[in-house]
Coordinates of C-alpha atoms (C1' of nucleotides) in Angstrom, one line a residue:
Chain A
M1 CA -40.4 -16.2 60.2
T2 CA -43.3 -13.4 60.1
E3 CA -46.6 -14.5 61.0
T4 CA -49.2 -13.6 58.2
T5 CA -52.0 -11.4 59.7
D6 CA -54.8 -9.5 58.3
N7 CA -54.0 -6.4 59.9
A8 CA -50.9 -6.2 58.3
P9 CA -51.2 -5.4 54.7
E10 CA -47.4 -5.5 53.7
A11 CA -46.6 -8.1 56.1
P12 CA -44.2 -10.6 54.4
R13 CA -46.2 -14.0 54.0
S14 CA -44.8 -17.8 52.9
D15 CA -44.8 -19.4 49.6
F16 CA -42.8 -22.2 48.3
I17 CA -40.1 -20.0 47.2
R18 CA -39.2 -18.3 50.4
D19 CA -39.6 -21.8 51.9
I20 CA -36.5 -22.6 49.7
V21 CA -34.7 -19.5 50.6
T22 CA -35.1 -20.2 54.2
Q23 CA -34.0 -23.9 53.6
D24 CA -30.8 -23.0 52.2
L25 CA -30.1 -20.4 54.6
A26 CA -30.5 -23.0 57.2
S27 CA -28.2 -25.6 55.4
G28 CA -25.8 -23.0 55.1
K29 CA -25.7 -22.6 51.2
N30 CA -24.1 -19.9 49.0
D31 CA -22.4 -18.6 52.6
S32 CA -25.8 -17.5 53.8
R33 CA -26.2 -14.9 51.4
V34 CA -29.5 -14.3 50.0
H35 CA -28.8 -12.4 46.5
T36 CA -31.9 -11.9 43.7
R37 CA -32.6 -9.9 40.8
F38 CA -35.2 -8.3 38.5
P39 CA -34.5 -8.7 34.6
P40 CA -36.7 -6.7 32.6
E41 CA -36.0 -6.7 29.0
P42 CA -36.6 -2.8 28.1
N43 CA -38.7 -3.3 25.2
G44 CA -41.6 -2.0 27.1
Y45 CA -43.5 -0.7 29.9
L46 CA -43.4 -2.3 33.2
H47 CA -47.2 -3.9 34.2
I48 CA -48.7 -5.1 37.2
G49 CA -47.5 -8.7 35.9
H50 CA -43.9 -7.2 36.5
A51 CA -44.9 -5.3 40.2
K52 CA -45.7 -9.4 41.1
S53 CA -41.9 -10.0 40.5
I54 CA -40.6 -7.1 41.5
C55 CA -42.5 -7.5 45.2
L56 CA -41.5 -11.1 44.9
N57 CA -37.3 -10.7 44.2
F58 CA -37.0 -7.5 46.3
G59 CA -39.1 -8.7 49.2
I60 CA -37.3 -11.7 49.5
A61 CA -33.9 -9.9 49.2
Q62 CA -35.2 -7.3 52.1
E63 CA -37.1 -10.0 54.1
F64 CA -33.8 -12.5 54.8
G65 CA -31.0 -9.2 54.5
G66 CA -29.7 -10.0 51.1
L67 CA -29.6 -7.8 48.0
C68 CA -31.8 -7.4 44.7
N69 CA -30.4 -6.0 41.9
L70 CA -32.0 -4.3 38.8
R71 CA -30.9 -5.8 35.7
F72 CA -31.9 -5.1 32.2
D73 CA -31.8 -7.8 29.5
D74 CA -30.9 -5.9 26.8
T75 CA -29.9 -8.6 24.0
N76 CA -32.0 -7.5 21.5
P77 CA -31.3 -4.2 20.0
S78 CA -34.1 -4.4 17.5
K79 CA -36.9 -3.5 20.1
E80 CA -35.4 -1.9 22.8
E81 CA -34.9 1.5 23.8
Q82 CA -33.7 3.9 26.1
E83 CA -37.0 5.2 27.0
Y84 CA -38.2 2.1 28.3
V85 CA -34.9 1.6 30.6
D86 CA -36.0 5.5 32.2
S87 CA -39.5 4.2 32.4
I88 CA -38.5 0.9 34.2
K89 CA -36.3 2.6 36.6
Q90 CA -39.0 5.4 37.4
D91 CA -41.8 2.7 37.7
I92 CA -39.8 0.3 40.1
R93 CA -39.0 3.2 42.6
W94 CA -42.4 4.5 42.9
L95 CA -43.7 1.2 44.0
G96 CA -41.0 1.4 46.6
F97 CA -37.9 0.0 45.7
D98 CA -34.2 0.9 45.6
W99 CA -31.3 -0.8 43.8
D100 CA -28.6 1.1 45.3
D101 CA -25.9 1.5 42.4
R102 CA -26.7 -2.2 41.1
E103 CA -28.2 -1.3 38.3
F104 CA -26.7 -3.7 35.8
Y105 CA -27.3 -4.8 32.2
A106 CA -27.0 -7.9 30.3
S107 CA -24.8 -5.6 27.8
D108 CA -22.1 -4.8 30.5
Y109 CA -21.2 -8.8 29.7
F110 CA -21.1 -8.8 26.3
E111 CA -16.9 -9.1 26.0
Q112 CA -17.0 -11.7 28.7
L113 CA -19.6 -13.5 26.5
Y114 CA -17.6 -13.6 24.0
Q115 CA -14.8 -14.8 25.4
W116 CA -16.7 -17.5 27.0
A117 CA -18.4 -18.2 23.8
I118 CA -14.7 -18.9 22.5
E119 CA -14.0 -21.0 25.4
L120 CA -16.7 -23.1 24.4
I121 CA -15.3 -23.1 20.9
R122 CA -12.3 -24.5 22.3
K123 CA -14.1 -27.2 24.2
G124 CA -15.4 -28.5 20.9
K125 CA -19.2 -27.4 22.2
A126 CA -20.0 -24.6 20.1
Y127 CA -19.9 -24.1 16.4
V128 CA -20.8 -21.7 13.8
C129 CA -23.7 -22.7 11.3
D130 CA -24.3 -21.4 7.8
L131 CA -27.7 -22.5 8.0
T132 CA -30.8 -20.1 7.4
G133 CA -33.2 -19.5 10.0
E134 CA -35.8 -21.5 7.8
E135 CA -33.1 -24.3 7.9
V136 CA -32.7 -24.2 11.6
S137 CA -36.1 -24.7 12.0
K138 CA -36.8 -27.3 9.6
T139 CA -33.7 -29.4 11.2
R140 CA -34.5 -29.0 14.5
G141 CA -37.1 -31.9 14.1
S142 CA -40.6 -31.7 16.2
L143 CA -41.9 -32.2 19.5
T144 CA -42.0 -36.1 18.6
T145 CA -38.8 -36.5 16.3
K146 CA -35.5 -35.8 16.2
G147 CA -33.9 -32.9 15.1
Q148 CA -31.0 -33.4 12.4
D149 CA -27.2 -32.5 13.0
S150 CA -26.3 -29.1 11.0
P151 CA -24.0 -30.2 8.4
Y152 CA -21.4 -27.3 9.6
R153 CA -21.7 -28.9 13.0
N154 CA -18.4 -31.2 12.8
R155 CA -16.0 -28.1 11.8
S156 CA -12.9 -27.9 13.1
V157 CA -11.7 -25.5 16.3
E158 CA -9.6 -23.8 14.2
E159 CA -12.7 -23.2 11.4
N160 CA -15.1 -22.1 14.2
L161 CA -12.8 -19.5 16.0
D162 CA -12.0 -17.9 12.5
L163 CA -15.6 -18.1 11.1
F164 CA -16.3 -16.4 14.9
T165 CA -13.9 -13.9 15.1
R166 CA -14.9 -12.7 11.8
M167 CA -18.6 -12.8 12.5
R168 CA -17.6 -10.0 14.9
A169 CA -15.4 -8.4 12.6
G170 CA -18.6 -7.7 10.3
E171 CA -17.4 -9.6 7.3
F172 CA -20.9 -11.5 6.8
A173 CA -24.2 -10.5 6.1
D174 CA -27.2 -10.0 9.0
G175 CA -28.8 -13.7 9.4
S176 CA -26.0 -15.7 7.5
R177 CA -24.6 -17.3 10.4
T178 CA -24.6 -17.9 14.2
L179 CA -23.3 -19.8 16.5
R180 CA -24.6 -22.5 18.2
A181 CA -24.0 -24.7 21.2
K182 CA -23.5 -28.2 20.5
I183 CA -25.5 -30.5 22.5
D184 CA -27.7 -32.9 21.4
M185 CA -30.2 -32.7 18.1
A186 CA -31.9 -35.8 19.8
S187 CA -32.9 -34.3 23.1
P188 CA -36.7 -34.6 24.1
N189 CA -36.0 -31.0 25.2
L190 CA -35.6 -28.8 22.0
N191 CA -34.2 -26.0 23.8
M192 CA -31.2 -28.6 24.1
R193 CA -31.1 -29.1 20.3
D194 CA -28.0 -27.1 19.4
P195 CA -29.4 -23.6 20.5
V196 CA -28.4 -20.6 18.9
M197 CA -26.0 -18.6 21.0
Y198 CA -25.2 -15.7 18.7
R199 CA -27.0 -13.9 15.5
I200 CA -25.2 -11.3 13.0
L201 CA -27.8 -8.1 13.9
R202 CA -26.8 -4.8 12.4
A203 CA -28.6 -2.6 15.1
E204 CA -28.0 0.3 17.0
H205 CA -28.0 -0.7 20.5
H206 CA -29.1 1.9 23.2
R207 CA -25.8 1.3 25.4
T208 CA -23.6 -0.2 23.1
G209 CA -23.9 1.5 20.0
N210 CA -22.7 0.0 17.0
D211 CA -19.8 -1.5 18.6
W212 CA -21.3 -5.1 17.7
C213 CA -22.9 -6.9 15.1
I214 CA -23.3 -10.1 16.9
Y215 CA -25.5 -10.3 19.8
P216 CA -26.1 -13.2 22.1
T217 CA -29.2 -14.1 22.5
Y218 CA -31.6 -14.6 25.7
D219 CA -30.6 -17.9 26.5
W220 CA -26.7 -17.5 26.0
A221 CA -26.9 -14.2 28.2
H222 CA -29.0 -14.7 30.8
G223 CA -27.7 -17.9 33.1
Q224 CA -24.0 -16.0 32.8
S225 CA -25.6 -12.8 33.6
D226 CA -26.7 -14.6 37.5
S227 CA -23.8 -16.0 37.6
I228 CA -21.6 -12.7 37.2
E229 CA -24.0 -11.1 39.6
R230 CA -23.7 -14.5 41.9
I231 CA -27.3 -14.3 42.3
T232 CA -28.4 -17.3 44.7
H233 CA -31.7 -17.5 43.4
S234 CA -33.0 -16.7 40.6
I235 CA -36.4 -16.0 40.3
C236 CA -38.7 -16.5 36.4
T237 CA -41.6 -17.4 35.2
L238 CA -42.9 -20.8 34.6
E239 CA -42.0 -20.8 30.7
F240 CA -38.4 -20.7 31.5
E241 CA -38.6 -24.2 33.8
N242 CA -37.8 -25.8 29.9
H243 CA -34.8 -23.9 29.4
R244 CA -33.3 -24.5 33.1
P245 CA -31.5 -27.4 31.8
L246 CA -29.5 -25.3 29.0
Y247 CA -28.9 -22.6 31.6
D248 CA -27.3 -25.4 33.7
W249 CA -25.3 -26.8 30.9
F250 CA -23.9 -23.7 30.0
V251 CA -22.4 -23.0 33.6
R252 CA -21.6 -26.3 34.1
E253 CA -19.4 -26.8 30.7
L254 CA -17.8 -23.1 31.8
G255 CA -17.0 -24.2 35.1
I256 CA -18.7 -20.6 36.9
Y257 CA -21.2 -20.6 40.0
A258 CA -24.3 -21.9 39.3
P259 CA -27.5 -19.9 40.8
R260 CA -30.5 -21.8 41.4
Q261 CA -33.5 -20.8 39.2
I262 CA -37.1 -21.2 40.5
E263 CA -39.9 -20.4 38.5
F264 CA -43.2 -19.2 39.7
A265 CA -46.4 -18.8 37.6
R266 CA -47.2 -15.3 36.1
L267 CA -50.2 -13.3 37.0
N268 CA -53.5 -13.2 35.1
M269 CA -56.0 -11.0 36.2
T270 CA -59.7 -10.8 34.8
Y271 CA -60.7 -8.0 32.4
T272 CA -57.2 -7.5 31.7
M273 CA -54.4 -7.8 29.3
L274 CA -50.9 -8.4 30.3
S275 CA -49.3 -9.4 26.8
K276 CA -46.3 -6.8 26.6
R277 CA -46.8 -7.6 22.5
R278 CA -50.5 -6.9 22.6
L279 CA -50.2 -3.6 25.2
L280 CA -47.6 -2.2 22.8
Q281 CA -49.8 -3.0 19.9
L282 CA -53.0 -0.9 21.6
V283 CA -50.2 2.2 22.1
Q284 CA -48.9 2.1 18.2
E285 CA -52.4 1.7 17.0
K286 CA -53.4 4.6 19.3
T287 CA -55.9 2.5 21.1
V288 CA -55.2 4.3 24.0
S289 CA -53.2 7.4 24.9
G290 CA -49.8 5.8 25.6
W291 CA -48.2 3.2 27.8
D292 CA -49.9 5.6 30.6
D293 CA -52.8 6.0 29.5
P294 CA -54.9 5.2 32.8
R295 CA -56.9 2.3 31.5
M296 CA -53.5 0.3 30.8
P297 CA -52.4 -2.1 33.6
T298 CA -48.7 -0.7 33.5
L299 CA -47.5 0.6 36.7
S300 CA -47.4 4.2 35.0
G301 CA -51.1 3.9 34.4
Y302 CA -52.0 3.2 37.5
R303 CA -50.3 5.7 38.9
R304 CA -51.8 8.1 36.2
R305 CA -55.1 6.4 37.3
G306 CA -54.3 7.0 41.1
Y307 CA -53.6 3.8 42.4
T308 CA -50.7 4.0 45.2
P309 CA -47.9 2.0 45.6
E310 CA -48.8 0.7 48.9
S311 CA -52.4 -0.8 47.2
I312 CA -50.2 -2.8 44.4
R313 CA -47.8 -3.9 47.0
S314 CA -50.6 -5.1 49.4
F315 CA -52.1 -6.7 46.6
C316 CA -49.0 -8.6 45.5
R317 CA -48.8 -10.3 48.6
R318 CA -52.3 -10.8 48.6
I319 CA -51.8 -13.0 45.5
G320 CA -49.3 -15.2 46.7
V321 CA -46.6 -17.2 44.8
N322 CA -47.4 -20.1 43.1
K323 CA -46.6 -23.0 40.4
Y324 CA -50.1 -23.3 38.7
D325 CA -51.6 -20.9 36.0
S326 CA -54.3 -18.6 37.7
T327 CA -56.3 -15.8 37.1
V328 CA -56.8 -13.5 39.9
D329 CA -60.0 -11.4 40.4
I330 CA -59.8 -7.5 39.4
A331 CA -61.8 -7.0 42.4
L332 CA -58.9 -8.0 44.9
L333 CA -56.7 -5.2 43.6
E334 CA -59.9 -2.8 43.3
H335 CA -60.3 -3.8 47.1
C336 CA -56.6 -3.4 48.0
L337 CA -57.3 0.1 46.5
R338 CA -60.2 0.5 48.3
E339 CA -59.1 -0.1 51.7
D340 CA -55.8 2.4 50.9
L341 CA -57.5 5.2 49.9
N342 CA -60.7 5.0 52.4
R343 CA -57.8 5.6 55.0
R344 CA -55.9 8.4 53.4
A345 CA -58.0 10.4 50.7
P346 CA -59.4 13.2 51.7
R347 CA -63.2 13.7 51.2
A348 CA -64.7 16.3 48.9
M349 CA -68.2 16.7 46.8
A350 CA -68.5 17.1 43.5
V351 CA -71.4 16.5 41.0
L352 CA -70.8 14.7 37.7
D353 CA -74.3 15.0 36.0
P354 CA -75.8 17.8 37.7
I355 CA -79.2 19.1 38.0
K356 CA -80.1 22.5 39.7
V357 CA -81.8 22.7 43.3
I358 CA -84.2 25.7 44.1
I359 CA -84.7 26.0 47.8
E360 CA -87.7 28.5 47.4
N361 CA -87.4 29.7 51.4
Y362 CA -83.6 30.3 51.3
P363 CA -83.0 34.1 51.2
T364 CA -82.5 35.2 47.8
G365 CA -78.7 36.3 47.3
Q366 CA -77.6 34.8 50.7
A367 CA -75.2 32.3 50.8
E368 CA -73.1 30.7 54.0
E369 CA -70.1 28.6 54.8
L370 CA -70.6 25.1 56.4
D371 CA -68.2 23.0 58.3
A372 CA -67.3 19.8 56.3
V373 CA -65.4 16.8 57.9
N374 CA -61.9 16.2 55.7
N375 CA -62.1 12.1 56.4
P376 CA -64.3 10.5 58.9
E377 CA -61.4 8.1 58.8
D378 CA -58.6 10.3 60.1
P379 CA -59.6 12.8 62.5
S380 CA -56.2 14.4 62.2
A381 CA -57.3 15.4 58.8
G382 CA -59.6 18.3 60.2
S383 CA -62.4 20.3 58.6
R384 CA -63.2 23.0 55.7
K385 CA -65.4 25.0 55.0
V386 CA -68.2 24.7 51.9
P387 CA -70.2 27.4 50.4
F388 CA -74.5 27.3 50.9
S389 CA -76.7 28.8 48.9
G390 CA -80.4 29.2 47.6
E391 CA -79.3 27.1 44.3
L392 CA -77.2 24.3 44.0
Y393 CA -76.6 21.1 41.9
I394 CA -77.2 17.8 43.3
E395 CA -76.6 14.6 41.2
R396 CA -79.6 13.8 38.5
E397 CA -80.0 10.1 39.4
D398 CA -80.5 11.5 43.4
F399 CA -83.9 12.7 42.3
M400 CA -86.3 10.5 40.8
E401 CA -89.9 11.8 40.0
N402 CA -91.9 8.6 40.6
P403 CA -89.5 6.6 42.5
P404 CA -89.6 2.6 43.0
K405 CA -89.9 0.9 46.6
K406 CA -86.1 0.8 47.0
F407 CA -85.5 4.5 46.1
F408 CA -85.1 6.2 49.1
R409 CA -83.4 9.6 48.1
L410 CA -85.1 12.8 46.9
S411 CA -88.6 12.9 45.3
P412 CA -91.7 15.0 45.7
G413 CA -92.6 15.1 49.1
R414 CA -89.9 13.9 50.4
E415 CA -87.4 14.8 52.5
V416 CA -83.8 13.9 52.7
R417 CA -80.4 15.2 53.7
L418 CA -77.7 17.9 52.5
R419 CA -74.9 16.4 53.7
Y420 CA -73.2 18.8 56.2
A421 CA -75.8 21.1 55.0
Y422 CA -80.1 20.8 56.1
F423 CA -82.8 18.9 55.3
I424 CA -84.8 19.6 52.5
T425 CA -88.1 18.5 51.2
C426 CA -89.2 18.4 47.8
T427 CA -92.2 20.6 46.5
G428 CA -92.2 20.0 42.9
V429 CA -90.1 19.9 39.5
E430 CA -89.8 22.3 36.9
K431 CA -90.0 20.7 33.5
N432 CA -89.5 22.4 29.6
A433 CA -91.8 22.1 26.7
D434 CA -90.4 18.3 26.1
G435 CA -91.3 17.4 29.8
E436 CA -87.7 17.0 31.0
I437 CA -87.0 18.2 34.5
T438 CA -84.8 21.0 34.6
A439 CA -84.6 21.9 38.2
V440 CA -86.2 20.5 41.3
R441 CA -88.0 22.9 44.0
C442 CA -87.5 22.2 47.6
T443 CA -87.7 23.9 50.6
Y444 CA -85.1 23.5 53.6
D445 CA -85.3 23.7 57.3
P446 CA -83.5 26.2 58.7
A447 CA -83.3 24.3 62.1
T448 CA -81.9 21.3 60.9
R449 CA -78.2 23.7 59.7
G450 CA -75.2 21.3 60.0
G451 CA -77.4 18.3 59.1
D452 CA -79.0 17.6 62.8
A453 CA -82.3 18.0 63.3
P454 CA -83.0 19.5 66.8
D455 CA -86.5 17.6 67.2
G456 CA -84.5 14.1 66.5
R457 CA -86.4 13.5 63.2
K458 CA -84.8 10.8 60.6
V459 CA -84.1 11.1 57.0
K460 CA -83.3 7.9 55.0
A461 CA -81.0 9.7 52.5
T462 CA -77.9 11.7 52.6
L463 CA -76.9 13.6 49.4
H464 CA -74.0 15.5 48.0
W465 CA -74.3 18.7 46.7
V466 CA -72.5 22.3 45.3
S467 CA -73.6 25.7 45.2
A468 CA -74.1 26.5 41.7
A469 CA -72.5 30.0 42.1
H470 CA -69.5 29.0 43.7
A471 CA -68.9 25.7 41.8
V472 CA -65.9 25.0 40.0
Q473 CA -65.9 23.2 36.5
A474 CA -64.0 20.6 36.0
Q475 CA -63.2 17.8 33.3
V476 CA -63.7 14.4 34.6
R477 CA -62.5 11.2 33.1
L478 CA -64.7 8.4 34.1
Y479 CA -62.6 4.9 33.4
D480 CA -64.1 1.3 33.5
H481 CA -62.2 -1.8 32.6
L482 CA -60.3 -1.9 28.9
F483 CA -62.0 -4.9 28.1
A484 CA -65.4 -6.3 28.4
K485 CA -64.9 -9.6 28.9
P486 CA -63.3 -11.3 31.9
D487 CA -60.8 -13.0 29.7
P488 CA -59.6 -10.3 27.2
S489 CA -57.9 -13.1 24.9
D490 CA -61.3 -14.9 24.8
A491 CA -61.7 -13.7 20.9
P492 CA -65.5 -14.0 19.5
E493 CA -66.1 -16.5 16.4
G494 CA -63.6 -15.0 13.3
G495 CA -62.5 -12.2 15.5
D496 CA -59.5 -11.4 17.7
W497 CA -59.0 -10.1 21.2
K498 CA -59.3 -6.3 20.2
D499 CA -62.8 -7.0 19.6
N500 CA -63.4 -7.4 23.7
L501 CA -62.3 -4.0 24.1
N502 CA -64.8 -2.1 25.9
P503 CA -66.3 0.8 24.3
D504 CA -67.4 2.2 27.3
S505 CA -63.8 1.9 28.9
L506 CA -63.7 6.0 29.0
K507 CA -66.7 8.5 29.5
I508 CA -65.7 12.3 29.7
V509 CA -68.2 14.6 31.7
Q510 CA -68.1 18.1 32.8
A511 CA -68.5 18.1 36.5
Q512 CA -69.2 20.9 39.4
L513 CA -66.7 20.9 42.1
E514 CA -66.9 22.7 45.5
P515 CA -64.4 25.3 45.5
S516 CA -61.6 23.6 47.6
L517 CA -60.9 21.4 44.8
A518 CA -59.9 24.7 42.6
K519 CA -56.4 24.3 43.9
A520 CA -55.6 20.4 44.2
R521 CA -52.4 19.6 42.3
A522 CA -51.4 17.0 39.9
G523 CA -51.1 13.6 41.0
E524 CA -53.5 14.7 44.8
R525 CA -56.2 12.0 44.9
F526 CA -59.8 12.5 46.9
Q527 CA -62.9 10.7 47.7
F528 CA -65.5 12.2 45.8
E529 CA -68.3 11.8 47.9
R530 CA -70.7 8.8 47.3
L531 CA -69.0 8.5 44.0
G532 CA -65.6 7.3 44.4
Y533 CA -62.0 8.0 44.4
F534 CA -60.5 10.8 41.8
C535 CA -56.9 11.9 41.1
V536 CA -55.8 15.2 39.5
D537 CA -54.4 14.2 35.9
S538 CA -50.5 14.4 35.7
V539 CA -50.3 14.5 32.3
D540 CA -53.0 16.8 30.2
S541 CA -53.9 20.2 31.6
S542 CA -56.1 22.6 30.6
D543 CA -57.9 25.9 32.4
Q544 CA -59.9 23.5 34.1
P545 CA -58.4 21.0 36.8
I546 CA -59.0 17.3 35.0
F547 CA -59.7 14.5 37.5
N548 CA -59.2 10.4 36.7
R549 CA -61.4 8.4 38.4
T550 CA -59.6 5.7 40.1
A551 CA -62.4 3.6 41.4
T552 CA -66.0 3.6 42.0
L553 CA -67.8 3.4 45.9
K554 CA -68.8 -0.2 46.5
D555 CA -72.8 0.7 45.7
T556 CA -75.3 -1.4 47.0
W557 CA -78.0 0.9 45.1
A558 CA -76.6 -0.1 41.9
K559 CA -76.1 -3.5 42.8
E560 CA -79.9 -3.5 43.9
Q561 CA -80.9 -1.9 40.3
K562 CA -79.0 -4.3 38.3
K563 CA -80.8 -7.3 40.3
T564 CA -84.1 -5.7 39.1
Q565 CA -83.0 -5.1 35.5
Chain B
rU1 C1' -48.6 -40.0 20.2
rG2 C1' -41.7 -36.4 22.8
rG3 C1' -40.3 -33.6 26.9
rG4 C1' -41.1 -30.8 31.3
rG5 C1' -44.6 -28.4 34.9
rA6 C1' -49.4 -28.3 37.7
rA7 C1' -54.5 -29.3 40.0
rU8 C1' -58.1 -27.1 47.6
rA9 C1' -64.9 -23.5 47.9
rG10 C1' -67.0 -18.9 42.5
rU11 C1' -61.6 -16.3 42.6
rG12 C1' -57.0 -16.4 44.9
rU13 C1' -54.2 -18.8 48.8
rA14 C1' -52.6 -22.3 53.8
rA15 C1' -52.8 -26.4 55.6
rC16 C1' -45.7 -30.3 54.6
rG17 C1' -49.2 -37.6 57.7
rG18 C1' -53.2 -35.0 63.4
rC19 C1' -59.6 -30.4 63.7
rA20 C1' -59.5 -28.5 55.6
rG21 C1' -58.5 -22.1 57.6
rC22 C1' -57.7 -17.2 55.5
rA23 C1' -58.8 -13.1 52.0
rC24 C1' -61.7 -11.5 47.7
rA25 C1' -66.6 -12.0 45.6
rA26 C1' -71.7 -13.4 46.9
rC27 C1' -75.8 -13.4 49.9
rU28 C1' -78.0 -12.0 55.1
rG29 C1' -78.7 -8.3 59.2
rA30 C1' -76.9 -4.5 62.8
rC31 C1' -74.7 0.4 62.6
rU32 C1' -74.1 5.0 60.0
rC33 C1' -74.7 12.7 58.6
rU34 C1' -71.4 8.7 52.2
rG35 C1' -76.9 3.2 50.0
rG36 C1' -69.1 4.4 51.6
rA37 C1' -66.8 2.8 56.1
rU38 C1' -67.4 -0.8 59.9
rC39 C1' -69.1 -5.1 62.5
rA40 C1' -71.7 -10.0 63.1
rG41 C1' -73.3 -13.5 60.4
rU42 C1' -74.2 -17.2 56.2
rU43 C1' -73.1 -20.2 51.5
rA44 C1' -69.1 -22.7 49.3
rG45 C1' -63.5 -26.9 48.6
rU46 C1' -59.4 -31.1 48.3
rC47 C1' -59.8 -33.7 40.1
rU48 C1' -60.8 -39.2 39.3
rA49 C1' -59.9 -44.4 40.8
rG50 C1' -57.7 -47.8 43.9
rG51 C1' -54.0 -48.7 48.0
rU52 C1' -50.4 -47.4 52.8
rU53 C1' -51.7 -46.1 57.5
rC54 C1' -55.2 -45.8 64.0
rA55 C1' -55.1 -41.3 60.4
rA56 C1' -54.5 -38.6 53.9
rA57 C1' -55.2 -32.6 50.7
rU58 C1' -50.5 -34.3 52.2
rC59 C1' -47.2 -41.1 51.1
rC60 C1' -47.6 -45.3 46.9
rU61 C1' -50.1 -46.7 42.0
rA62 C1' -53.4 -45.8 37.7
rG63 C1' -56.1 -42.3 35.5
rU64 C1' -58.5 -37.4 33.8
rU65 C1' -57.7 -32.6 32.9
rC66 C1' -54.9 -28.1 32.0
rC67 C1' -50.2 -25.2 31.0
rC68 C1' -45.2 -24.7 28.9
rC69 C1' -41.8 -26.1 24.5
rA70 C1' -40.5 -26.7 17.2
rG71 C1' -37.7 -17.8 16.9
rC72 C1' -31.7 -16.1 14.6
rC73 C1' -38.0 -13.0 20.8
rA74 C1' -37.4 -12.7 25.9

RNA sequence: UGGGGAAUAGUGUAACGGCAGCACAACUGACUCUGGAUCAGUUAGUCUAGGUUCAAAUCCUAGUUCCCCAGCCA
């Protein structure tokens, strides 16, 4: 087995599932095959929780020389759409995984499932039930009491066959009958109390159109789909543990190949909502701009935000796999992102909240080009030219007229460095009638060109800047957590989860960029020095570039300020 | 009050009867032309109570707490 090392963020690590696979391989089970599958329902976009499952299933197949299928569990046409199928395929590929030609659908197996249902009817193990949904629910019993047998439970095989055939033929109204497995209404496991296998539902299916008016339930379709595909390790989330006895029952009664199901805990993350139903709600109610809104925890949202697939894979490796509910700190995801982008993202200078700096002793009308390093972490990234002139923008928060003790940026009388340019010393400020600062006046030291003082004197701060005359305008979208609470489901008294939405999750600002950024292309990522990582939006466009803030840089000054608040 | 699962620093995980380790977070300090990055360090843990054993996070017994299940959703 591969060693886990900190230097190899993509290296596989061991977990209880991989241990099981290793044991099965050692014992020669399944002829030493390893075959997994990722089985999404196409009823929404994939999110970071699915990434955990994708990395697990595809990752195990890769590590053990096996295969991983993509299978859409499309048994409920009333919720499923082709758009979701397409987005799911795109997102898995983006994450870096490939299923070759093994793209399957539960709907591929509808006819086989139907034949198997007939087989169970013939064996006396399934029956057509005329109870309404409400009646079925009433007779199911409770957690502590037994259910009651359906009055239709003992219909003859002939009658069941006849009715089931006519169900398929469309003779009965939606919801009027079901096919149920005949197991045990007294089972302490509610899933075994004669579960529904087929319901009558006239809805157009995204693949089978109107061929069917009866659809298999997930419980009836899932295990057999795995069996048909000869899946060796059927990995799913904890809530299906209770269903395992049912899947085993079906496969045993049918006498077909039995995959081994293994359950793991789904991902929870602070400040993040991972309920597909609620994400759908955010989209439908237009709380966000769509499934790919950069604040969404969907893979398409993260992609648009500027996350790299590598960072998400690294995250999935680090969180591990277990059988108990846990909540991962979103700071870990952000760490994985910064770790990756720090290595790869070219640097640039941008001012998000500009204040003008006038260099009093810089020759009027003059400009020059200075060399700037593209990526200090990667010498091969080279350097670029950045224009400098007597009127610049710096960040408003980089200047304070009356600075507190630990502030060591620009203030009256103080000297700082402009990155890759000159040392400047503040000589004063200009104010408007309301007393607001409209410009900062400075002098520069021509001897410090490039950013080093020949006399060896030091400054305590280095500021980013943009030449006013050369600046490129851009729209910058500053994102923060979509939810203001670590646990978004923790609703306030009398409220609901939507009350936890963060009102400041998006701020749009007009920024001044260094001119090299004018040619940035959609999806390109940069570090704006001292600010964070930014990515050119790949959906919206206008006459100016649009940048999404992927993440801020770690900011010890901001932390310091919080402490004193 | 039925059944099925699970409990290790603040968080996520490792240790498979033999030194409780790693990562994130937090906090110090060093270094720095990004208050970034990097480096060094600090704080902090086996749910509880018994038992077996030379030795228990690990095995046994009892308890506690948490999660899942009463869709013709998945």
